[in-house]
Coordinates of C-alpha atoms and ligand atoms in Angstrom, one line a residue:
X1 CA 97.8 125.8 62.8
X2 CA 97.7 129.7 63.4
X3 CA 100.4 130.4 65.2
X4 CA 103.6 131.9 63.2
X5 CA 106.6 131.1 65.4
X6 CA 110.4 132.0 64.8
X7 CA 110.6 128.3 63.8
X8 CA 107.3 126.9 62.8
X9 CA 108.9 123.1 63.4
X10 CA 108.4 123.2 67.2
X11 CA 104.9 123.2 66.5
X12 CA 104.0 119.3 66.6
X13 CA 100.1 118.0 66.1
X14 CA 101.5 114.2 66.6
X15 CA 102.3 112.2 69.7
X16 CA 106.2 111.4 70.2
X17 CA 107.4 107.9 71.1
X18 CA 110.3 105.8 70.6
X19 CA 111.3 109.5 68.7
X20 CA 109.0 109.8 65.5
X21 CA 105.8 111.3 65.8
X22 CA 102.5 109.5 65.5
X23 CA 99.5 110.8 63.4
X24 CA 96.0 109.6 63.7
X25 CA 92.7 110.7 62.2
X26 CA 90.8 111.3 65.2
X27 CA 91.9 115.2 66.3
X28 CA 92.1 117.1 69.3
X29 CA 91.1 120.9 69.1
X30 CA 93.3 122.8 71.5
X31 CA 91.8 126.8 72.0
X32 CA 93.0 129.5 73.1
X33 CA 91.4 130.1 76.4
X34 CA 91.5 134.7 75.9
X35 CA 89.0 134.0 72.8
X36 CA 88.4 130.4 72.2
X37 CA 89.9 130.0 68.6
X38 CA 91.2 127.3 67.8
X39 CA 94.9 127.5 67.5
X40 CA 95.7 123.7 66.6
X41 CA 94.1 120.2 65.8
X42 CA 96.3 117.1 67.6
X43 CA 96.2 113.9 67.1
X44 CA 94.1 112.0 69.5
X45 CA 96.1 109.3 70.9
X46 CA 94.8 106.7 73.2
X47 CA 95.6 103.2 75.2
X48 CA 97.5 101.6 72.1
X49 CA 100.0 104.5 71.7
X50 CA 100.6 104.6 75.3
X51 CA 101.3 100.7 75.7
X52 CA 103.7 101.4 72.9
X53 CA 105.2 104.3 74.4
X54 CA 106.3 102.0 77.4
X55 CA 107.1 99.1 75.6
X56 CA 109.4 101.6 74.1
X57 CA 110.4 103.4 76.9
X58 CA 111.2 100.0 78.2
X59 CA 113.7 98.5 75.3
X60 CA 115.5 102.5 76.2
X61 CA 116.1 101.6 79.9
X62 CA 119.2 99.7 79.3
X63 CA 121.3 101.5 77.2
X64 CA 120.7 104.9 78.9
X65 CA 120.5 103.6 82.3
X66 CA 124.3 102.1 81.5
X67 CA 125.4 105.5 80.2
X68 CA 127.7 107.6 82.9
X69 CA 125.9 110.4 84.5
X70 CA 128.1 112.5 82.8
X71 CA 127.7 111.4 79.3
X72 CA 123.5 111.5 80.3
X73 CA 124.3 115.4 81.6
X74 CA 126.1 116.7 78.0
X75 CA 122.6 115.4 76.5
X76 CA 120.7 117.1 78.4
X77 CA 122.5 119.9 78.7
X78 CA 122.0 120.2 74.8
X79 CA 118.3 120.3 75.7
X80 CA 118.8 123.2 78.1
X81 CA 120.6 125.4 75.9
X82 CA 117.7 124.7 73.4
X83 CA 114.9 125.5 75.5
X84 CA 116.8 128.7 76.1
X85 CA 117.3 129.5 72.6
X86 CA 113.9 128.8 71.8
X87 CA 112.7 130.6 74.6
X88 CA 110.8 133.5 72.9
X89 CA 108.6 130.7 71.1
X90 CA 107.7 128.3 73.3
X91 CA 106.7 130.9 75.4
X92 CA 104.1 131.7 72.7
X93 CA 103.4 128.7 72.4
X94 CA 102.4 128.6 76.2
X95 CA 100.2 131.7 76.0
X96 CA 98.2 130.8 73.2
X97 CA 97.5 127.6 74.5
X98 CA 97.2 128.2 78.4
X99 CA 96.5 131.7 79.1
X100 CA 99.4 133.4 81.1
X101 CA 100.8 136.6 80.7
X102 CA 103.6 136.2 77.8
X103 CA 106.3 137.0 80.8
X104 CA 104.8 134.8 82.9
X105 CA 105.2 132.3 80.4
X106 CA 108.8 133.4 79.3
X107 CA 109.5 133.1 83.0
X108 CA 108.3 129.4 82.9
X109 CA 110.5 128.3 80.2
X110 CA 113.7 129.9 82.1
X111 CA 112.1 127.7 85.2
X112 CA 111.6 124.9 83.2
X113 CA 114.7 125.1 81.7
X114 CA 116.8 125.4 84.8
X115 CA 115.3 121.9 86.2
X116 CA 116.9 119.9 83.4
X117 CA 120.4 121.9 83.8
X118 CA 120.1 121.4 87.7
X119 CA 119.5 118.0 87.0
X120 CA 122.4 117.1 84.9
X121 CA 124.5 118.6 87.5
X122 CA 123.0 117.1 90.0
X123 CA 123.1 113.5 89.0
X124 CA 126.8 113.4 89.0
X125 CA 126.9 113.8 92.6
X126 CA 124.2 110.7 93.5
X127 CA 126.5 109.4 95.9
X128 CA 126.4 106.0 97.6
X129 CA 127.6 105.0 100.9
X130 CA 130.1 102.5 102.3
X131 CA 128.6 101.8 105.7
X132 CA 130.7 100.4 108.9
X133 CA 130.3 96.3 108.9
X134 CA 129.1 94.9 112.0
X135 CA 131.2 91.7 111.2
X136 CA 134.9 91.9 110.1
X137 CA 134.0 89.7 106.8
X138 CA 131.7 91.7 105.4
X139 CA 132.1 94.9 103.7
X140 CA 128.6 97.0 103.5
X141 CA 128.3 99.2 100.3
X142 CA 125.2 101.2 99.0
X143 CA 124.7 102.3 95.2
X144 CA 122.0 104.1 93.8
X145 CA 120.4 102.7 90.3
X146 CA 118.0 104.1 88.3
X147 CA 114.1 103.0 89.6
X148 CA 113.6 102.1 85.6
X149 CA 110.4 103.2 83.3
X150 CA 108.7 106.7 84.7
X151 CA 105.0 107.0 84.2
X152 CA 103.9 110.8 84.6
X153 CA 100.6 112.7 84.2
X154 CA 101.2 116.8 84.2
X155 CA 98.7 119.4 84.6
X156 CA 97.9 122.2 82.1
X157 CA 99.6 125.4 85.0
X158 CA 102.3 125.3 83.8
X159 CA 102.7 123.1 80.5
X160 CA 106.3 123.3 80.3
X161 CA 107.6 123.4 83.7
X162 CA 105.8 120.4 85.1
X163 CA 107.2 118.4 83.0
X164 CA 111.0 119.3 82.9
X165 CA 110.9 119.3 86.7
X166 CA 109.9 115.3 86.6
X167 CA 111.7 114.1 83.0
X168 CA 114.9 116.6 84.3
X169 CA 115.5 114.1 87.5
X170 CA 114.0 111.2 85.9
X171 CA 116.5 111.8 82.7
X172 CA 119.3 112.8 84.7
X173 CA 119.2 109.5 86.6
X174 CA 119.2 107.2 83.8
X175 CA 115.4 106.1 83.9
X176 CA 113.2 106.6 80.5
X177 CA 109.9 108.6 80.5
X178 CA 106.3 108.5 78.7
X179 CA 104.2 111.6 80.0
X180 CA 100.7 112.1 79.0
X181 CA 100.2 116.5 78.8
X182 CA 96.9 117.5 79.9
X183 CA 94.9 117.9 76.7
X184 CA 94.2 121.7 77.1
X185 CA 98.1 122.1 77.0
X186 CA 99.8 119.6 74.6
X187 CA 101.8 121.7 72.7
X188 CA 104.4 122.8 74.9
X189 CA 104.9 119.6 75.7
X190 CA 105.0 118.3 72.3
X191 CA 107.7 121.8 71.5
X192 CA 110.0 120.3 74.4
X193 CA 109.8 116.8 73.0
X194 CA 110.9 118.3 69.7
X195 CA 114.0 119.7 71.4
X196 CA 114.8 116.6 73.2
X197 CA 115.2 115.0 69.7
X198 CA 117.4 118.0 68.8
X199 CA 119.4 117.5 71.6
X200 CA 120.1 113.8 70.6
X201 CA 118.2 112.3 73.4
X202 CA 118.0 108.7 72.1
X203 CA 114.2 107.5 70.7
X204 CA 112.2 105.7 73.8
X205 CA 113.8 107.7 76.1
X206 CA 111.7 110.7 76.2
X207 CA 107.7 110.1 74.8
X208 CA 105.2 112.4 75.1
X209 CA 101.6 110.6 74.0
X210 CA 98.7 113.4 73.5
X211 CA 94.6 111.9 73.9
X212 CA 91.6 112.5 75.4
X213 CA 90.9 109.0 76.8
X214 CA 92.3 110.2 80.5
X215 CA 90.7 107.1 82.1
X216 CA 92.5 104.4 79.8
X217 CA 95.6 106.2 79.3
X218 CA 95.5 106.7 82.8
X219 CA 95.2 103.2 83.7
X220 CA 98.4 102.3 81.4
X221 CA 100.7 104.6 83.2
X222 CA 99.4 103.4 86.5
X223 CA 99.0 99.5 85.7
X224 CA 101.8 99.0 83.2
X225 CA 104.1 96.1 84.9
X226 CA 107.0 97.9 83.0
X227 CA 106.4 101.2 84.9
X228 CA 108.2 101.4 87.8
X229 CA 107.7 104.9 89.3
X230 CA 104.5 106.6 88.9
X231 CA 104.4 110.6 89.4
X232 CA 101.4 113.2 88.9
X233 CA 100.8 116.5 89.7
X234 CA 97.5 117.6 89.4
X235 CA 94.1 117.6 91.6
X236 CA 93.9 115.5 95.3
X237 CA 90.8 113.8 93.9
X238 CA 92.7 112.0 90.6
X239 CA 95.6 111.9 92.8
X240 CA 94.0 109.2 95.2
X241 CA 92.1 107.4 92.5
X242 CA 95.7 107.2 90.9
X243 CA 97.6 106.1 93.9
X244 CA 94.8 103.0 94.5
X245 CA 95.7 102.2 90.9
X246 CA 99.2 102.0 91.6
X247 CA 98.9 99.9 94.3
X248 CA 98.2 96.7 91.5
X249 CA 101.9 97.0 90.9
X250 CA 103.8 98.7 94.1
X251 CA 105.3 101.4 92.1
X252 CA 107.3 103.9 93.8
X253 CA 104.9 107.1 93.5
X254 CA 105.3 111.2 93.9
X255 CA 102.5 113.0 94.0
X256 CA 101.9 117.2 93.5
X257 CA 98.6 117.6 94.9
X258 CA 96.3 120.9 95.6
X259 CA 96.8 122.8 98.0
X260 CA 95.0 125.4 100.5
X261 CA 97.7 128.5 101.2
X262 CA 97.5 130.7 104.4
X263 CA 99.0 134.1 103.9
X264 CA 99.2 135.4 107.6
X265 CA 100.0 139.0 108.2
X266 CA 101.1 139.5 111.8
X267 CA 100.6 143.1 113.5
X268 CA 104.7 143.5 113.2
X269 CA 105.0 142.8 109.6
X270 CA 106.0 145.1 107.4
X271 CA 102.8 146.0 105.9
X272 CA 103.8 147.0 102.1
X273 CA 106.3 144.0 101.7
X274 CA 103.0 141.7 102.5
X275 CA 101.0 143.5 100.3
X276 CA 103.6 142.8 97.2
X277 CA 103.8 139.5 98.3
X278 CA 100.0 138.7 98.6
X279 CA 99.5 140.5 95.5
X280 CA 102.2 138.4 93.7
X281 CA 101.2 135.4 95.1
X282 CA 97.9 135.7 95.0
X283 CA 97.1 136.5 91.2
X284 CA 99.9 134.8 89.4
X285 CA 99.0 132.7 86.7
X286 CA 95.6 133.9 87.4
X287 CA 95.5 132.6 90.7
X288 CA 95.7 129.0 89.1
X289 CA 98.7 127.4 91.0
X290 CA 98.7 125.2 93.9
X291 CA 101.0 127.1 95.8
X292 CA 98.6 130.4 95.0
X293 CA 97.8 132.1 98.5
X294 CA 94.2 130.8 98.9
X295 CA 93.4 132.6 102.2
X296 CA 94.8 135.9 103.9
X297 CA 94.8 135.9 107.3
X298 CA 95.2 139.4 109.1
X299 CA 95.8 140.4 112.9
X300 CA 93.1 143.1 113.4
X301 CA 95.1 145.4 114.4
X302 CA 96.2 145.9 110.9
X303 CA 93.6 144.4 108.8
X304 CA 92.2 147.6 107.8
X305 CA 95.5 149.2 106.6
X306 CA 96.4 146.2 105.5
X307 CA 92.8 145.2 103.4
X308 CA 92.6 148.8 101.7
X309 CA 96.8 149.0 100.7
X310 CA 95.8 145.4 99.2
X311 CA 92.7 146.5 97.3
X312 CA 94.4 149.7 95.8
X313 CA 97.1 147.0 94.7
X314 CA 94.7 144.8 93.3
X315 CA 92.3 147.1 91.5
X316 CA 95.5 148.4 89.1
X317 CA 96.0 144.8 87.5
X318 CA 95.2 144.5 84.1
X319 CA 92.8 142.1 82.8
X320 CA 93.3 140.7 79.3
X321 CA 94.9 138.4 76.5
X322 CA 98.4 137.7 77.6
X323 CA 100.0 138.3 74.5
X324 CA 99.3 141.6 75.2
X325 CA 102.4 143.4 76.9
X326 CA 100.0 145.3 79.4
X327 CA 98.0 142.2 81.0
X328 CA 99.1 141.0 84.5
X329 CA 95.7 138.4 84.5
X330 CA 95.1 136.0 81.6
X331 CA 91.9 134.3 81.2
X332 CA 91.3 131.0 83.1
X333 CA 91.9 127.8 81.9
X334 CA 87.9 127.4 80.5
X335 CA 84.1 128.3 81.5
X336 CA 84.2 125.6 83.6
X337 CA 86.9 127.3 85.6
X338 CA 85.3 130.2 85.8
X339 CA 81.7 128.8 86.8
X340 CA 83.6 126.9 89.9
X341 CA 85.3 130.3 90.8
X342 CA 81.9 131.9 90.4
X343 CA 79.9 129.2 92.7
X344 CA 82.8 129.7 95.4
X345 CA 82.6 133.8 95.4
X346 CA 78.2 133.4 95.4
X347 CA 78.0 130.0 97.9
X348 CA 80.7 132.6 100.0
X349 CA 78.4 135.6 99.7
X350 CA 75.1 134.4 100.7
X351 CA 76.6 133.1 104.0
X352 CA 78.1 136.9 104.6
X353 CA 81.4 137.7 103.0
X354 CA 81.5 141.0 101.3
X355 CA 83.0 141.6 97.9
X356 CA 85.1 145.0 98.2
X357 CA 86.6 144.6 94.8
X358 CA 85.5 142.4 91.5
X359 CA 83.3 139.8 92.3
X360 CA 82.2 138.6 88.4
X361 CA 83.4 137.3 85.1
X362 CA 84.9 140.4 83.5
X363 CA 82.1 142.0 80.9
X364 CA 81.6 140.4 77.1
X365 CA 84.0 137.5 78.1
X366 CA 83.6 133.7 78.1
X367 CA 87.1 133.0 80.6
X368 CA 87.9 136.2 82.5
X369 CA 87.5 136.3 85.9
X370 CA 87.8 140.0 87.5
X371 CA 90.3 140.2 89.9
X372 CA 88.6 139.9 93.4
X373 CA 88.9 140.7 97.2
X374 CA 86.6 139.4 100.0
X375 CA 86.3 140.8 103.5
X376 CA 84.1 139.7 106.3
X377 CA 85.3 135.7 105.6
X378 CA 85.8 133.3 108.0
X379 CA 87.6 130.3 108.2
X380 CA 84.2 127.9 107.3
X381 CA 83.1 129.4 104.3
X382 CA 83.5 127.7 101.1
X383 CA 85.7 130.2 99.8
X384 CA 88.4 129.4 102.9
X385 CA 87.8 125.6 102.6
X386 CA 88.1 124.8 98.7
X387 CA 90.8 125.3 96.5
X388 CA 90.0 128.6 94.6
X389 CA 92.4 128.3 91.6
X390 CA 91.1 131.4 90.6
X391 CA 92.1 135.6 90.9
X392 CA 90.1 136.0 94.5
X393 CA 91.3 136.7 97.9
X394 CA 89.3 135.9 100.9
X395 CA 90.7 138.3 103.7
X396 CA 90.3 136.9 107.0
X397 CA 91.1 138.6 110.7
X398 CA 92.4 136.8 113.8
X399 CA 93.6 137.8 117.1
X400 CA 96.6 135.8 118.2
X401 CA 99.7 133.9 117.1
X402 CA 97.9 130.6 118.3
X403 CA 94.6 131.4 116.1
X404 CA 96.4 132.4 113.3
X405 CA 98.5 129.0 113.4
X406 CA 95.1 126.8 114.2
X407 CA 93.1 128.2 111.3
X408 CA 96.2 128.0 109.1
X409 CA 96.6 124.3 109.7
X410 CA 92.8 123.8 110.0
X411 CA 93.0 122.3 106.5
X412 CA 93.3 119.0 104.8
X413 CA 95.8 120.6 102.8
X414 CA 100.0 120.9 103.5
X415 CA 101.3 122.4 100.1
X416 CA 102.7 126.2 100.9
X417 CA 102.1 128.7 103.3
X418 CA 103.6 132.1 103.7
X419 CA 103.2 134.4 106.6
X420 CA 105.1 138.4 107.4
X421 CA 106.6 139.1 110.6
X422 CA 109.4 140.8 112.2
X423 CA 109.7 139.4 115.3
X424 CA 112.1 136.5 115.4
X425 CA 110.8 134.2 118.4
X426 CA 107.6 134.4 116.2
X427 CA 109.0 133.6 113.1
X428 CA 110.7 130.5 114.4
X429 CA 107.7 129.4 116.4
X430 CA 105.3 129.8 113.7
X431 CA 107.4 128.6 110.7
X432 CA 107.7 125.2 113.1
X433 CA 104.2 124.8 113.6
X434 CA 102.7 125.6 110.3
X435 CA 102.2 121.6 108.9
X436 CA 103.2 122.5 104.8
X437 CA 105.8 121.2 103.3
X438 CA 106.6 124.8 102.2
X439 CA 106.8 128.1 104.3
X440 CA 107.4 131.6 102.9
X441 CA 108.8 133.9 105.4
X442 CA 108.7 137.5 104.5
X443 CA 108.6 136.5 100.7
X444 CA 106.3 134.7 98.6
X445 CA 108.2 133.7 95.5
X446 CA 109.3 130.4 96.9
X447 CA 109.5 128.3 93.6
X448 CA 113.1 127.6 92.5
X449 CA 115.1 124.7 91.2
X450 CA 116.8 124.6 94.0
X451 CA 114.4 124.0 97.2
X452 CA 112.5 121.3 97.5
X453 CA 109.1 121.3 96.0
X454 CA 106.0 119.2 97.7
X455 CA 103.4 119.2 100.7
X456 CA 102.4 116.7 103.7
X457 CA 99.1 115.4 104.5
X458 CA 96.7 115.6 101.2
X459 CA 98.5 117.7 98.9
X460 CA 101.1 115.0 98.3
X461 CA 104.4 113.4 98.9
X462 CA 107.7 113.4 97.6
X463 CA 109.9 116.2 96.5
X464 CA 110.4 117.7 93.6
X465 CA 114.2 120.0 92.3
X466 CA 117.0 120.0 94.6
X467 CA 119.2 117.5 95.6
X468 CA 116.4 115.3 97.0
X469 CA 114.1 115.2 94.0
X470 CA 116.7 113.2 92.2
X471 CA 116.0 110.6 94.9
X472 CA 112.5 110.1 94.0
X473 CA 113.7 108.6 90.4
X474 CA 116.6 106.7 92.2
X475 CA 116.2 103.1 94.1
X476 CA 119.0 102.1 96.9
X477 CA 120.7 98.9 96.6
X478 CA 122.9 97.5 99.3
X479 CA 125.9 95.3 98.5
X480 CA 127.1 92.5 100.8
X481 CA 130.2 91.6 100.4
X482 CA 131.2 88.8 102.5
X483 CA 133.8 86.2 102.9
X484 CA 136.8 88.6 103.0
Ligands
SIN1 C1 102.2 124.2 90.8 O1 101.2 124.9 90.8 O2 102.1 123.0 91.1 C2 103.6 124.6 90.5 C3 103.9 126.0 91.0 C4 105.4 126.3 91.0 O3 106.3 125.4 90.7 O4 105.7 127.4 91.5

C-alpha cells in the first residue's frame, strides 16, 4: 500500500463477508488513474467467495429482518456518524483510486453518507395500510416485509455513493447485502465495509466481495435462488444482459442505466445562470456521470452569446491530479476511456462539427482528456447519439419549443435532462413533455438524498433515495382476515 491515511486500518486488500475479511493469493492491482501507479494489490475473489457471501447473507436475513426499524436505524446511524468522521480519508481513498477532484470526492462521502442516515429515518415510517373490506367478515390489512437477500453490482463514478444509496435502503429495511465494487474502485468500498463492522452491523449482513471474474460473479448475484432482489447501476448494455439473467429466478430488479442529457437553453433564459449550470454539469467528475449533460441545445437567437460565455467558462478549468487543491478535471477512469472519448470527438469531426476549445488528450498524459466544446453539431452525429462520459460538450442550435423538445426526447435514453427558461407556460409545458425521469429546471445540481433518483425507457427503472427507494427493497403482503 502507498497511501498514508489518518488511520491506515480503513485500507482493506481482502474481500468482507459474513464480517472477516478473506485473503487469497491471486491479486488485483488497483492504479491510480492521474499517473498509473499502483496504489494497492487486492485480493482477487471470484464465484466461490460470492456463493459464500450469499449463503451468508442468507443465514443474516432472519435475525436482522426481525429487528425493529428502529433498533436497525441506531446501527446504522453508527455507520453514518463514521463515514463522517472518517470523511477526510475516505475521500483520499476515492481520489487515488478513481480520479475526482479531492472535493469532489469529499462531497461524495457527505452524499454517500446522507443516504444511510435518510434511510434509517426513513424506514421507520414504511407504513402499511388497512384497506376498506368489501365484505363485513373480512378485515383487509397490508404490511410491508423486507424482499430478503440484495444482490448489487456498482460502478467505479462514484465508489462510495453508489453503494450507500442501495445497502442504505436495503439495510434500513431489514434485507442483507453482498455487493461486488467495480475492480478499478474497490477500496472505498472495502473502507465503508470496514466501518459497517465498526458500527456493529452484524457479520452477513453487509459483504462486499472484490474479483475480476465479472461474468461468473456476475452470474451468482443474478442466478443465486437465495437472492431475491437484484440491483445495478452501471452501462445499458450489462444492464440488459443482467436483467435476462434475472429472469431464471423472477427477482425483483432496479436498474441505474446510462443516460443521454439535453441541456436546452431557451432565448428567455437567463444566460449566465445556464452557463454555471452547463459548466457544472457538464464537467463534473470529468464528465463521467450518467446524469452529465451530454448535449446542449441552444435557441439561435442566443447561441452565440451563449457558446462564447460557455467557452470562456470552460477554458479556465484546471486540468490535473485531484489531490491537487487547484484541479476542477481529474483524469478519466483509463486509456480506454479516453480512446472512446477520442473516437466520439474524431467520428464527430469528420462529419462537420467544429472543435472551438480542446479537442485532445491533454499533452505527456496517458488519462487526461482536455476539456472540450463542439459547435456546428447536430442531433445525428455520434457525439449527440452516444453516451460521452467524457469532459466534451456538443453545442447544438434549434429554433422552437417543439424542436427543442423532439430532439431532446429523440433518444433511447430517459435518465436527466435540464433545460433554462423564464417563461412559465414554457416551463410547465416542456418539463411535462421532456420523457426522463429527471428534469432540472433552471438548476443543474439535481442529485440529493431526498428526490428520487432513476430514468424511463433504456436508462432504467426503479428509484433510488427518497421515500420511494425504500420501496424497491420492500415486498407488500396483504392480510385477510376473515371469519369475524
Ligand atoms: C450516477 O452517475 O449514476 C450518479 C450521479 C449522481 O448520483 O448524481
Amino acid at each position: 500500500m502507498t497511501i498514508e491515511l489518518k488511520d491506515n486500518q480503513l485500507l482493506k486488500p481482502f474481500s468482507y463477508i459474513n464480517g472477516s475479511w478473506h485473503s487469497s493469493e491471486a491479486q488485483l492491482a488497483v492504479t491510480n488513474p492521474a499517473n498509473g501507479k499502483v496504489i494497492a494489490n487486492v485480493a482477487n475473489a471470484g464465484v466461490i467467495e460470492t456463493e459464500l457471501a450469499v449463503r451468508s447473507a442468507k443465514k443474516a436475513l432472519k435475525h436482522w429482518a426481525s429487528q425493529s426499524a428502529a433498533q436497525r436505524s441506531v446501527i446504522l446511524k453508527k455507520w453514518h456518524q463514521l463515514m463522517l468522521d472518517h470523511q477526510d480519508d475516505l475521500a483520499q481513498i476515492l481520489t487515488l483510486e478513481q480520479g475526482k477532484p479531492l472535493a469532489e470526492a469529499k462531497g461524495e462521502i457527505l452524499y454517500g453518507a446522507a443516504f444511510i442516515e435518510w434511510f434509517a429515518e426513513e424506514a421507520k415510517r414504511a407504513y402499511g395500510d388497512t384497506i376498506p373490506s368489501p365484505s363485513t367478515d373480512k378485515r383487509i390489512v397490508v404490511l410491508k416485509q423486507p424482499v430478503g437477500v440484495v444482490g448489487a453490482i456498482t460502478p467505479w463514478n462514484f465508489p462510495n455513493a453508489m453503494i450507500t444509496r442501495k445497502a442504505g435502503a436495503a439495510l434500513a429495511a431489514g434485507c442483507t447485502f453482498v455487493v461486488r465494487p467495480a475492480t478499478q474502485t474497490p477500496l472505498s468500498a472495502l473502507a465503508v465495509a470496514e466501518l459497517a463492522e465498526r458500527a456493529g452491523i452484524p457479520a452477513g449482513v453487509f459483504n462486499v466481495v472484490v474479483g475480476s471474474d465479472s461474468r461468473g460473479m456476475g452470474k451468482v448475484l443474478t442466478q443465486h435462488p437465495d437472492i431475491a432482489k437484484f440491483t445495478f447501476t452501471g452501462s445499458t448494455n450489462v444492464g440488459k444482459a443482467l436483467i435476462n439473467q434475472c429472469s431464471s429466478t423472477v427477482k425483483k430488479v432496479s436498474m441505474e442505466l446510462g443516460g443521454n442529457a439535453p441541456f436546452i437553453v431557451f432565448d428567455d433564459a437567463d444566460i449566465d445562470a445556464a452557463v454555471a449550470g452547463a459548466v457544472a454539469s457538464k464537467y463534473r467528475n470529468a464528465g463521467q456521470t450518467c446524469i452529465c449533460t451530454n448535449r446542449i441545445l441552444v435557441q439561435k437567437e442566443v447561441a452565440e452569446t451563449f457558446t462564447s460565455k460557455f467557452v470562456e467558462a470552460v477554458s479556465k478549468l484546471n486540468v490535473g491530479d485531484g489531490i491537487s487543491p487547484d484541479t476542477d478535471i481529474g483524469p478519466l477512469i483509463n486509456s480506454d476511456a479516453v480512446s472512446d472519448v477520442e473516437t466520439l470527438v474524431n467520428d464527430s469531426v469528420s462529419v462537420g462539427a467544429k472543435v472551438v476549445l480542446g479537442g485532445e488528450r491533454a499533452p505527456d498524459s496517458n488519462n487526461f482528456y482536455l476539456p472540450t466544446v463542439l459547435t456546428n453539431v447536430t442531433n445525428d452525429m455520434p457525439i449527440a447519439r452516444n453516451e460521452i462520459f467524457g469532459p466534451v460538450s456538443p453545442i447544438i442550435t434549434f429554433d422552437s419549443e417543439d424542436e427543442a423538445i423532439e430532439m431532446a426526447n429523440d433518444t433511447e435514453y430517459g435518465l436527466a435532462a435540464y433545460f433554462y427558461s423564464r417563461d412559465i407556460g414554457r416551463i410547465w409545458r416542456v418539463g411535462e413533455s421532456l420523457e426522463y425521469g429527471m428534469v432540472g429546471i433552471n438548476d443543474s445540481a439535481i442529485s440529493n438524498v431526498s428526490a428520487p433518483f432513476g430514468g424511463v425507457k433504456q436508462s432504467g427503472f426503479g428509484r433510488e433515495g427518497s421515500k420511494y427507494g425504500l420501496d424497491e427493497y420492500m415486498e407488500i403482503k396483504y392480510l385477510c382476515m376473515g371469519g369475524l
